[in-house]
Amino acid sequence: MLLVFQRKLINMLIKEIATIKPLTPQQARINSLKLQKDNVSKQLKAERDRQKIAKAQQTIASVKSS
């Protein structure tokens, strides 16, 4: 039974790999731009979070020194 399952799984993987076609240059450019946008969005969020933390730490430090 396990052998049959493994064969089905292997056949599914081979079919998935076989059906992937190369992207046209236009599609590749769009995918590249999407990835860049996602990466920049993550970097922007990380920077905003970093600045919020820094501001909170300054506030805490000023309260402690008062």
mmCIF file with all atom_site columns, N, CA, C and O in Angstrom, residues 2-53:
data_model
loop_
_atom_site.group_PDB
_atom_site.id
_atom_site.type_symbol
_atom_site.label_atom_id
_atom_site.label_alt_id
_atom_site.label_comp_id
_atom_site.label_asym_id
_atom_site.label_entity_id
_atom_site.label_seq_id
_atom_site.pdbx_PDB_ins_code
_atom_site.Cartn_x
_atom_site.Cartn_y
_atom_site.Cartn_z
_atom_site.occupancy
_atom_site.B_iso_or_equiv
_atom_site.pdbx_formal_charge
_atom_site.auth_seq_id
_atom_site.auth_comp_id
_atom_site.auth_asym_id
_atom_site.auth_atom_id
_atom_site.pdbx_PDB_model_num
ATOM 1   N N  . LEU A 1 2  ? 1.912  1.247  0.808   1.00 0.00 ? 2  LEU A N  1
ATOM 2   C CA . LEU A 1 2  ? 2.804  2.396  0.885   1.00 0.00 ? 2  LEU A CA 1
ATOM 3   C C  . LEU A 1 2  ? 3.519  2.621  -0.433  1.00 0.00 ? 2  LEU A C  1
ATOM 4   O O  . LEU A 1 2  ? 3.704  3.752  -0.868  1.00 0.00 ? 2  LEU A O  1
ATOM 5   N N  . LEU A 1 3  ? 3.898  1.530  -1.084  1.00 0.00 ? 3  LEU A N  1
ATOM 6   C CA . LEU A 1 3  ? 4.587  1.625  -2.368  1.00 0.00 ? 3  LEU A CA 1
ATOM 7   C C  . LEU A 1 3  ? 3.685  2.270  -3.418  1.00 0.00 ? 3  LEU A C  1
ATOM 8   O O  . LEU A 1 3  ? 4.146  3.101  -4.208  1.00 0.00 ? 3  LEU A O  1
ATOM 9   N N  . VAL A 1 4  ? 2.411  1.937  -3.410  1.00 0.00 ? 4  VAL A N  1
ATOM 10  C CA . VAL A 1 4  ? 1.453  2.524  -4.359  1.00 0.00 ? 4  VAL A CA 1
ATOM 11  C C  . VAL A 1 4  ? 1.325  4.021  -4.095  1.00 0.00 ? 4  VAL A C  1
ATOM 12  O O  . VAL A 1 4  ? 1.331  4.831  -5.030  1.00 0.00 ? 4  VAL A O  1
ATOM 13  N N  . PHE A 1 5  ? 1.255  4.395  -2.845  1.00 0.00 ? 5  PHE A N  1
ATOM 14  C CA . PHE A 1 5  ? 1.153  5.812  -2.492  1.00 0.00 ? 5  PHE A CA 1
ATOM 15  C C  . PHE A 1 5  ? 2.399  6.571  -2.945  1.00 0.00 ? 5  PHE A C  1
ATOM 16  O O  . PHE A 1 5  ? 2.304  7.668  -3.481  1.00 0.00 ? 5  PHE A O  1
ATOM 17  N N  . GLN A 1 6  ? 3.561  5.972  -2.724  1.00 0.00 ? 6  GLN A N  1
ATOM 18  C CA . GLN A 1 6  ? 4.804  6.624  -3.123  1.00 0.00 ? 6  GLN A CA 1
ATOM 19  C C  . GLN A 1 6  ? 4.866  6.804  -4.638  1.00 0.00 ? 6  GLN A C  1
ATOM 20  O O  . GLN A 1 6  ? 5.297  7.842  -5.126  1.00 0.00 ? 6  GLN A O  1
ATOM 21  N N  . ARG A 1 7  ? 4.435  5.818  -5.375  1.00 0.00 ? 7  ARG A N  1
ATOM 22  C CA . ARG A 1 7  ? 4.421  5.932  -6.845  1.00 0.00 ? 7  ARG A CA 1
ATOM 23  C C  . ARG A 1 7  ? 3.489  7.039  -7.295  1.00 0.00 ? 7  ARG A C  1
ATOM 24  O O  . ARG A 1 7  ? 3.818  7.808  -8.192  1.00 0.00 ? 7  ARG A O  1
ATOM 25  N N  . LYS A 1 8  ? 2.305  7.127  -6.688  1.00 0.00 ? 8  LYS A N  1
ATOM 26  C CA . LYS A 1 8  ? 1.357  8.189  -7.044  1.00 0.00 ? 8  LYS A CA 1
ATOM 27  C C  . LYS A 1 8  ? 1.949  9.551  -6.743  1.00 0.00 ? 8  LYS A C  1
ATOM 28  O O  . LYS A 1 8  ? 1.820  10.485 -7.536  1.00 0.00 ? 8  LYS A O  1
ATOM 29  N N  . LEU A 1 9  ? 2.603  9.662  -5.608  1.00 0.00 ? 9  LEU A N  1
ATOM 30  C CA . LEU A 1 9  ? 3.219  10.925 -5.223  1.00 0.00 ? 9  LEU A CA 1
ATOM 31  C C  . LEU A 1 9  ? 4.314  11.305 -6.208  1.00 0.00 ? 9  LEU A C  1
ATOM 32  O O  . LEU A 1 9  ? 4.392  12.449 -6.649  1.00 0.00 ? 9  LEU A O  1
ATOM 33  N N  . ILE A 1 10 ? 5.141  10.362 -6.569  1.00 0.00 ? 10 ILE A N  1
ATOM 34  C CA . ILE A 1 10 ? 6.221  10.630 -7.529  1.00 0.00 ? 10 ILE A CA 1
ATOM 35  C C  . ILE A 1 10 ? 5.642  11.032 -8.880  1.00 0.00 ? 10 ILE A C  1
ATOM 36  O O  . ILE A 1 10 ? 6.117  11.984 -9.511  1.00 0.00 ? 10 ILE A O  1
ATOM 37  N N  . ASN A 1 11 ? 4.611  10.341 -9.327  1.00 0.00 ? 11 ASN A N  1
ATOM 38  C CA . ASN A 1 11 ? 3.980  10.687 -10.600 1.00 0.00 ? 11 ASN A CA 1
ATOM 39  C C  . ASN A 1 11 ? 3.389  12.088 -10.562 1.00 0.00 ? 11 ASN A C  1
ATOM 40  O O  . ASN A 1 11 ? 3.481  12.839 -11.538 1.00 0.00 ? 11 ASN A O  1
ATOM 41  N N  . MET A 1 12 ? 2.780  12.466 -9.440  1.00 0.00 ? 12 MET A N  1
ATOM 42  C CA . MET A 1 12 ? 2.212  13.809 -9.309  1.00 0.00 ? 12 MET A CA 1
ATOM 43  C C  . MET A 1 12 ? 3.323  14.847 -9.385  1.00 0.00 ? 12 MET A C  1
ATOM 44  O O  . MET A 1 12 ? 3.179  15.874 -10.047 1.00 0.00 ? 12 MET A O  1
ATOM 45  N N  . LEU A 1 13 ? 4.427  14.598 -8.701  1.00 0.00 ? 13 LEU A N  1
ATOM 46  C CA . LEU A 1 13 ? 5.533  15.546 -8.714  1.00 0.00 ? 13 LEU A CA 1
ATOM 47  C C  . LEU A 1 13 ? 6.119  15.690 -10.112 1.00 0.00 ? 13 LEU A C  1
ATOM 48  O O  . LEU A 1 13 ? 6.431  16.798 -10.551 1.00 0.00 ? 13 LEU A O  1
ATOM 49  N N  . ILE A 1 14 ? 6.261  14.597 -10.814 1.00 0.00 ? 14 ILE A N  1
ATOM 50  C CA . ILE A 1 14 ? 6.800  14.645 -12.172 1.00 0.00 ? 14 ILE A CA 1
ATOM 51  C C  . ILE A 1 14 ? 5.865  15.436 -13.078 1.00 0.00 ? 14 ILE A C  1
ATOM 52  O O  . ILE A 1 14 ? 6.321  16.253 -13.879 1.00 0.00 ? 14 ILE A O  1
ATOM 53  N N  . LYS A 1 15 ? 4.568  15.228 -12.946 1.00 0.00 ? 15 LYS A N  1
ATOM 54  C CA . LYS A 1 15 ? 3.611  15.968 -13.772 1.00 0.00 ? 15 LYS A CA 1
ATOM 55  C C  . LYS A 1 15 ? 3.670  17.455 -13.458 1.00 0.00 ? 15 LYS A C  1
ATOM 56  O O  . LYS A 1 15 ? 3.597  18.288 -14.348 1.00 0.00 ? 15 LYS A O  1
ATOM 57  N N  . GLU A 1 16 ? 3.802  17.802 -12.179 1.00 0.00 ? 16 GLU A N  1
ATOM 58  C CA . GLU A 1 16 ? 3.880  19.214 -11.815 1.00 0.00 ? 16 GLU A CA 1
ATOM 59  C C  . GLU A 1 16 ? 5.131  19.853 -12.392 1.00 0.00 ? 16 GLU A C  1
ATOM 60  O O  . GLU A 1 16 ? 5.090  20.970 -12.890 1.00 0.00 ? 16 GLU A O  1
ATOM 61  N N  . ILE A 1 17 ? 6.226  19.156 -12.337 1.00 0.00 ? 17 ILE A N  1
ATOM 62  C CA . ILE A 1 17 ? 7.475  19.687 -12.868 1.00 0.00 ? 17 ILE A CA 1
ATOM 63  C C  . ILE A 1 17 ? 7.392  19.802 -14.390 1.00 0.00 ? 17 ILE A C  1
ATOM 64  O O  . ILE A 1 17 ? 7.840  20.775 -14.978 1.00 0.00 ? 17 ILE A O  1
ATOM 65  N N  . ALA A 1 18 ? 6.796  18.815 -15.027 1.00 0.00 ? 18 ALA A N  1
ATOM 66  C CA . ALA A 1 18 ? 6.717  18.795 -16.483 1.00 0.00 ? 18 ALA A CA 1
ATOM 67  C C  . ALA A 1 18 ? 5.815  19.899 -17.020 1.00 0.00 ? 18 ALA A C  1
ATOM 68  O O  . ALA A 1 18 ? 6.027  20.369 -18.135 1.00 0.00 ? 18 ALA A O  1
ATOM 69  N N  . THR A 1 19 ? 4.828  20.330 -16.240 1.00 0.00 ? 19 THR A N  1
ATOM 70  C CA . THR A 1 19 ? 3.887  21.322 -16.749 1.00 0.00 ? 19 THR A CA 1
ATOM 71  C C  . THR A 1 19 ? 4.360  22.755 -16.546 1.00 0.00 ? 19 THR A C  1
ATOM 72  O O  . THR A 1 19 ? 3.735  23.678 -17.026 1.00 0.00 ? 19 THR A O  1
ATOM 73  N N  . ILE A 1 20 ? 5.476  22.951 -15.849 1.00 0.00 ? 20 ILE A N  1
ATOM 74  C CA . ILE A 1 20 ? 5.989  24.307 -15.654 1.00 0.00 ? 20 ILE A CA 1
ATOM 75  C C  . ILE A 1 20 ? 6.671  24.760 -16.937 1.00 0.00 ? 20 ILE A C  1
ATOM 76  O O  . ILE A 1 20 ? 7.616  24.132 -17.409 1.00 0.00 ? 20 ILE A O  1
ATOM 77  N N  . LYS A 1 21 ? 6.161  25.830 -17.509 1.00 0.00 ? 21 LYS A N  1
ATOM 78  C CA . LYS A 1 21 ? 6.725  26.361 -18.745 1.00 0.00 ? 21 LYS A CA 1
ATOM 79  C C  . LYS A 1 21 ? 7.575  27.583 -18.420 1.00 0.00 ? 21 LYS A C  1
ATOM 80  O O  . LYS A 1 21 ? 7.306  28.291 -17.453 1.00 0.00 ? 21 LYS A O  1
ATOM 81  N N  . PRO A 1 22 ? 8.572  27.848 -19.224 1.00 0.00 ? 22 PRO A N  1
ATOM 82  C CA . PRO A 1 22 ? 9.383  29.040 -18.977 1.00 0.00 ? 22 PRO A CA 1
ATOM 83  C C  . PRO A 1 22 ? 8.549  30.303 -19.176 1.00 0.00 ? 22 PRO A C  1
ATOM 84  O O  . PRO A 1 22 ? 7.640  30.344 -19.997 1.00 0.00 ? 22 PRO A O  1
ATOM 85  N N  . LEU A 1 23 ? 8.875  31.315 -18.393 1.00 0.00 ? 23 LEU A N  1
ATOM 86  C CA . LEU A 1 23 ? 8.144  32.571 -18.484 1.00 0.00 ? 23 LEU A CA 1
ATOM 87  C C  . LEU A 1 23 ? 8.604  33.382 -19.684 1.00 0.00 ? 23 LEU A C  1
ATOM 88  O O  . LEU A 1 23 ? 9.779  33.323 -20.063 1.00 0.00 ? 23 LEU A O  1
ATOM 89  N N  . THR A 1 24 ? 7.671  34.134 -20.211 1.00 0.00 ? 24 THR A N  1
ATOM 90  C CA . THR A 1 24 ? 8.055  35.072 -21.263 1.00 0.00 ? 24 THR A CA 1
ATOM 91  C C  . THR A 1 24 ? 8.826  36.212 -20.603 1.00 0.00 ? 24 THR A C  1
ATOM 92  O O  . THR A 1 24 ? 8.727  36.404 -19.379 1.00 0.00 ? 24 THR A O  1
ATOM 93  N N  . PRO A 1 25 ? 9.583  36.972 -21.346 1.00 0.00 ? 25 PRO A N  1
ATOM 94  C CA . PRO A 1 25 ? 10.308 38.090 -20.737 1.00 0.00 ? 25 PRO A CA 1
ATOM 95  C C  . PRO A 1 25 ? 9.379  39.074 -20.012 1.00 0.00 ? 25 PRO A C  1
ATOM 96  O O  . PRO A 1 25 ? 9.730  39.599 -18.954 1.00 0.00 ? 25 PRO A O  1
ATOM 97  N N  . GLN A 1 26 ? 8.198  39.291 -20.561 1.00 0.00 ? 26 GLN A N  1
ATOM 98  C CA . GLN A 1 26 ? 7.248  40.197 -19.916 1.00 0.00 ? 26 GLN A CA 1
ATOM 99  C C  . GLN A 1 26 ? 6.770  39.641 -18.581 1.00 0.00 ? 26 GLN A C  1
ATOM 100 O O  . GLN A 1 26 ? 6.679  40.365 -17.587 1.00 0.00 ? 26 GLN A O  1
ATOM 101 N N  . GLN A 1 27 ? 6.478  38.350 -18.554 1.00 0.00 ? 27 GLN A N  1
ATOM 102 C CA . GLN A 1 27 ? 6.030  37.720 -17.312 1.00 0.00 ? 27 GLN A CA 1
ATOM 103 C C  . GLN A 1 27 ? 7.153  37.711 -16.281 1.00 0.00 ? 27 GLN A C  1
ATOM 104 O O  . GLN A 1 27 ? 6.908  37.940 -15.096 1.00 0.00 ? 27 GLN A O  1
ATOM 105 N N  . ALA A 1 28 ? 8.366  37.451 -16.728 1.00 0.00 ? 28 ALA A N  1
ATOM 106 C CA . ALA A 1 28 ? 9.503  37.444 -15.821 1.00 0.00 ? 28 ALA A CA 1
ATOM 107 C C  . ALA A 1 28 ? 9.715  38.827 -15.219 1.00 0.00 ? 28 ALA A C  1
ATOM 108 O O  . ALA A 1 28 ? 10.005 38.955 -14.027 1.00 0.00 ? 28 ALA A O  1
ATOM 109 N N  . ARG A 1 29 ? 9.552  39.871 -16.023 1.00 0.00 ? 29 ARG A N  1
ATOM 110 C CA . ARG A 1 29 ? 9.706  41.241 -15.518 1.00 0.00 ? 29 ARG A CA 1
ATOM 111 C C  . ARG A 1 29 ? 8.637  41.561 -14.487 1.00 0.00 ? 29 ARG A C  1
ATOM 112 O O  . ARG A 1 29 ? 8.923  42.140 -13.441 1.00 0.00 ? 29 ARG A O  1
ATOM 113 N N  . ILE A 1 30 ? 7.411  41.164 -14.761 1.00 0.00 ? 30 ILE A N  1
ATOM 114 C CA . ILE A 1 30 ? 6.314  41.409 -13.814 1.00 0.00 ? 30 ILE A CA 1
ATOM 115 C C  . ILE A 1 30 ? 6.584  40.675 -12.503 1.00 0.00 ? 30 ILE A C  1
ATOM 116 O O  . ILE A 1 30 ? 6.430  41.250 -11.420 1.00 0.00 ? 30 ILE A O  1
ATOM 117 N N  . ASN A 1 31 ? 7.014  39.421 -12.584 1.00 0.00 ? 31 ASN A N  1
ATOM 118 C CA . ASN A 1 31 ? 7.314  38.671 -11.363 1.00 0.00 ? 31 ASN A CA 1
ATOM 119 C C  . ASN A 1 31 ? 8.443  39.323 -10.587 1.00 0.00 ? 31 ASN A C  1
ATOM 120 O O  . ASN A 1 31 ? 8.401  39.404 -9.356  1.00 0.00 ? 31 ASN A O  1
ATOM 121 N N  . SER A 1 32 ? 9.453  39.789 -11.307 1.00 0.00 ? 32 SER A N  1
ATOM 122 C CA . SER A 1 32 ? 10.576 40.454 -10.658 1.00 0.00 ? 32 SER A CA 1
ATOM 123 C C  . SER A 1 32 ? 10.121 41.722 -9.946  1.00 0.00 ? 32 SER A C  1
ATOM 124 O O  . SER A 1 32 ? 10.520 41.985 -8.809  1.00 0.00 ? 32 SER A O  1
ATOM 125 N N  . LEU A 1 33 ? 9.289  42.499 -10.602 1.00 0.00 ? 33 LEU A N  1
ATOM 126 C CA . LEU A 1 33 ? 8.789  43.734 -9.986  1.00 0.00 ? 33 LEU A CA 1
ATOM 127 C C  . LEU A 1 33 ? 7.919  43.439 -8.768  1.00 0.00 ? 33 LEU A C  1
ATOM 128 O O  . LEU A 1 33 ? 7.979  44.155 -7.766  1.00 0.00 ? 33 LEU A O  1
ATOM 129 N N  . LYS A 1 34 ? 7.123  42.380 -8.834  1.00 0.00 ? 34 LYS A N  1
ATOM 130 C CA . LYS A 1 34 ? 6.301  41.990 -7.687  1.00 0.00 ? 34 LYS A CA 1
ATOM 131 C C  . LYS A 1 34 ? 7.181  41.615 -6.500  1.00 0.00 ? 34 LYS A C  1
ATOM 132 O O  . LYS A 1 34 ? 6.903  42.010 -5.363  1.00 0.00 ? 34 LYS A O  1
ATOM 133 N N  . LEU A 1 35 ? 8.245  40.843 -6.770  1.00 0.00 ? 35 LEU A N  1
ATOM 134 C CA . LEU A 1 35 ? 9.154  40.467 -5.696  1.00 0.00 ? 35 LEU A CA 1
ATOM 135 C C  . LEU A 1 35 ? 9.828  41.691 -5.089  1.00 0.00 ? 35 LEU A C  1
ATOM 136 O O  . LEU A 1 35 ? 9.969  41.792 -3.867  1.00 0.00 ? 35 LEU A O  1
ATOM 137 N N  . GLN A 1 36 ? 10.243 42.623 -5.945  1.00 0.00 ? 36 GLN A N  1
ATOM 138 C CA . GLN A 1 36 ? 10.866 43.851 -5.451  1.00 0.00 ? 36 GLN A CA 1
ATOM 139 C C  . GLN A 1 36 ? 9.894  44.632 -4.574  1.00 0.00 ? 36 GLN A C  1
ATOM 140 O O  . GLN A 1 36 ? 10.269 45.138 -3.515  1.00 0.00 ? 36 GLN A O  1
ATOM 141 N N  . LYS A 1 37 ? 8.651  44.718 -5.024  1.00 0.00 ? 37 LYS A N  1
ATOM 142 C CA . LYS A 1 37 ? 7.634  45.441 -4.254  1.00 0.00 ? 37 LYS A CA 1
ATOM 143 C C  . LYS A 1 37 ? 7.425  44.798 -2.897  1.00 0.00 ? 37 LYS A C  1
ATOM 144 O O  . LYS A 1 37 ? 7.369  45.476 -1.859  1.00 0.00 ? 37 LYS A O  1
ATOM 145 N N  . ASP A 1 38 ? 7.330  43.470 -2.880  1.00 0.00 ? 38 ASP A N  1
ATOM 146 C CA . ASP A 1 38 ? 7.142  42.756 -1.615  1.00 0.00 ? 38 ASP A CA 1
ATOM 147 C C  . ASP A 1 38 ? 8.325  42.973 -0.680  1.00 0.00 ? 38 ASP A C  1
ATOM 148 O O  . ASP A 1 38 ? 8.150  43.197 0.519   1.00 0.00 ? 38 ASP A O  1
ATOM 149 N N  . ASN A 1 39 ? 9.542  42.906 -1.232  1.00 0.00 ? 39 ASN A N  1
ATOM 150 C CA . ASN A 1 39 ? 10.731 43.107 -0.404  1.00 0.00 ? 39 ASN A CA 1
ATOM 151 C C  . ASN A 1 39 ? 10.798 44.516 0.158   1.00 0.00 ? 39 ASN A C  1
ATOM 152 O O  . ASN A 1 39 ? 11.139 44.703 1.328   1.00 0.00 ? 39 ASN A O  1
ATOM 153 N N  . VAL A 1 40 ? 10.467 45.503 -0.657  1.00 0.00 ? 40 VAL A N  1
ATOM 154 C CA . VAL A 1 40 ? 10.492 46.889 -0.186  1.00 0.00 ? 40 VAL A CA 1
ATOM 155 C C  . VAL A 1 40 ? 9.422  47.100 0.876   1.00 0.00 ? 40 VAL A C  1
ATOM 156 O O  . VAL A 1 40 ? 9.654  47.798 1.872   1.00 0.00 ? 40 VAL A O  1
ATOM 157 N N  . SER A 1 41 ? 8.267  46.482 0.707   1.00 0.00 ? 41 SER A N  1
ATOM 158 C CA . SER A 1 41 ? 7.208  46.598 1.713   1.00 0.00 ? 41 SER A CA 1
ATOM 159 C C  . SER A 1 41 ? 7.669  46.016 3.049   1.00 0.00 ? 41 SER A C  1
ATOM 160 O O  . SER A 1 41 ? 7.426  46.611 4.108   1.00 0.00 ? 41 SER A O  1
ATOM 161 N N  . LYS A 1 42 ? 8.348  44.886 3.003   1.00 0.00 ? 42 LYS A N  1
ATOM 162 C CA . LYS A 1 42 ? 8.854  44.282 4.234   1.00 0.00 ? 42 LYS A CA 1
ATOM 163 C C  . LYS A 1 42 ? 9.912  45.170 4.882   1.00 0.00 ? 42 LYS A C  1
ATOM 164 O O  . LYS A 1 42 ? 9.933  45.333 6.105   1.00 0.00 ? 42 LYS A O  1
ATOM 165 N N  . GLN A 1 43 ? 10.791 45.745 4.065   1.00 0.00 ? 43 GLN A N  1
ATOM 166 C CA . GLN A 1 43 ? 11.823 46.630 4.596   1.00 0.00 ? 43 GLN A CA 1
ATOM 167 C C  . GLN A 1 43 ? 11.215 47.888 5.214   1.00 0.00 ? 43 GLN A C  1
ATOM 168 O O  . GLN A 1 43 ? 11.661 48.345 6.266   1.00 0.00 ? 43 GLN A O  1
ATOM 169 N N  . LEU A 1 44 ? 10.181 48.427 4.574   1.00 0.00 ? 44 LEU A N  1
ATOM 170 C CA . LEU A 1 44 ? 9.501  49.613 5.095   1.00 0.00 ? 44 LEU A CA 1
ATOM 171 C C  . LEU A 1 44 ? 8.853  49.311 6.438   1.00 0.00 ? 44 LEU A C  1
ATOM 172 O O  . LEU A 1 44 ? 8.983  50.092 7.395   1.00 0.00 ? 44 LEU A O  1
ATOM 173 N N  . LYS A 1 45 ? 8.175  48.178 6.535   1.00 0.00 ? 45 LYS A N  1
ATOM 174 C CA . LYS A 1 45 ? 7.546  47.792 7.799   1.00 0.00 ? 45 LYS A CA 1
ATOM 175 C C  . LYS A 1 45 ? 8.600  47.608 8.890   1.00 0.00 ? 45 LYS A C  1
ATOM 176 O O  . LYS A 1 45 ? 8.409  48.073 10.023  1.00 0.00 ? 45 LYS A O  1
ATOM 177 N N  . ALA A 1 46 ? 9.702  46.951 8.544   1.00 0.00 ? 46 ALA A N  1
ATOM 178 C CA . ALA A 1 46 ? 10.762 46.728 9.527   1.00 0.00 ? 46 ALA A CA 1
ATOM 179 C C  . ALA A 1 46 ? 11.343 48.057 10.007  1.00 0.00 ? 46 ALA A C  1
ATOM 180 O O  . ALA A 1 46 ? 11.607 48.228 11.209  1.00 0.00 ? 46 ALA A O  1
ATOM 181 N N  . GLU A 1 47 ? 11.540 49.004 9.108   1.00 0.00 ? 47 GLU A N  1
ATOM 182 C CA . GLU A 1 47 ? 12.089 50.309 9.492   1.00 0.00 ? 47 GLU A CA 1
ATOM 183 C C  . GLU A 1 47 ? 11.108 51.076 10.373  1.00 0.00 ? 47 GLU A C  1
ATOM 184 O O  . GLU A 1 47 ? 11.506 51.702 11.362  1.00 0.00 ? 47 GLU A O  1
ATOM 185 N N  . ARG A 1 48 ? 9.820  51.037 10.033  1.00 0.00 ? 48 ARG A N  1
ATOM 186 C CA . ARG A 1 48 ? 8.821  51.716 10.874  1.00 0.00 ? 48 ARG A CA 1
ATOM 187 C C  . ARG A 1 48 ? 8.799  51.102 12.270  1.00 0.00 ? 48 ARG A C  1
ATOM 188 O O  . ARG A 1 48 ? 8.719  51.823 13.273  1.00 0.00 ? 48 ARG A O  1
ATOM 189 N N  . ASP A 1 49 ? 8.848  49.774 12.335  1.00 0.00 ? 49 ASP A N  1
ATOM 190 C CA . ASP A 1 49 ? 8.875  49.101 13.636  1.00 0.00 ? 49 ASP A CA 1
ATOM 191 C C  . ASP A 1 49 ? 10.119 49.486 14.422  1.00 0.00 ? 49 ASP A C  1
ATOM 192 O O  . ASP A 1 49 ? 10.058 49.731 15.626  1.00 0.00 ? 49 ASP A O  1
ATOM 193 N N  . ARG A 1 50 ? 11.273 49.533 13.726  1.00 0.00 ? 50 ARG A N  1
ATOM 194 C CA . ARG A 1 50 ? 12.516 49.907 14.392  1.00 0.00 ? 50 ARG A CA 1
ATOM 195 C C  . ARG A 1 50 ? 12.427 51.312 14.965  1.00 0.00 ? 50 ARG A C  1
ATOM 196 O O  . ARG A 1 50 ? 12.832 51.570 16.099  1.00 0.00 ? 50 ARG A O  1
ATOM 197 N N  . GLN A 1 51 ? 11.854 52.236 14.188  1.00 0.00 ? 51 GLN A N  1
ATOM 198 C CA . GLN A 1 51 ? 11.720 53.616 14.662  1.00 0.00 ? 51 GLN A CA 1
ATOM 199 C C  . GLN A 1 51 ? 10.751 53.719 15.832  1.00 0.00 ? 51 GLN A C  1
ATOM 200 O O  . GLN A 1 51 ? 10.978 54.497 16.768  1.00 0.00 ? 51 GLN A O  1
ATOM 201 N N  . LYS A 1 52 ? 9.674  52.957 15.809  1.00 0.00 ? 52 LYS A N  1
ATOM 202 C CA . LYS A 1 52 ? 8.728  52.952 16.933  1.00 0.00 ? 52 LYS A CA 1
ATOM 203 C C  . LYS A 1 52 ? 9.410  52.459 18.197  1.00 0.00 ? 52 LYS A C  1
ATOM 204 O O  . LYS A 1 52 ? 9.225  53.022 19.284  1.00 0.00 ? 52 LYS A O  1
ATOM 205 N N  . ILE A 1 53 ? 10.199 51.401 18.062  1.00 0.00 ? 53 ILE A N  1
ATOM 206 C CA . ILE A 1 53 ? 10.897 50.846 19.223  1.00 0.00 ? 53 ILE A CA 1
ATOM 207 C C  . ILE A 1 53 ? 11.904 51.857 19.766  1.00 0.00 ? 53 ILE A C  1
ATOM 208 O O  . ILE A 1 53 ? 12.007 52.063 20.980  1.00 0.00 ? 53 ILE A O  1
#
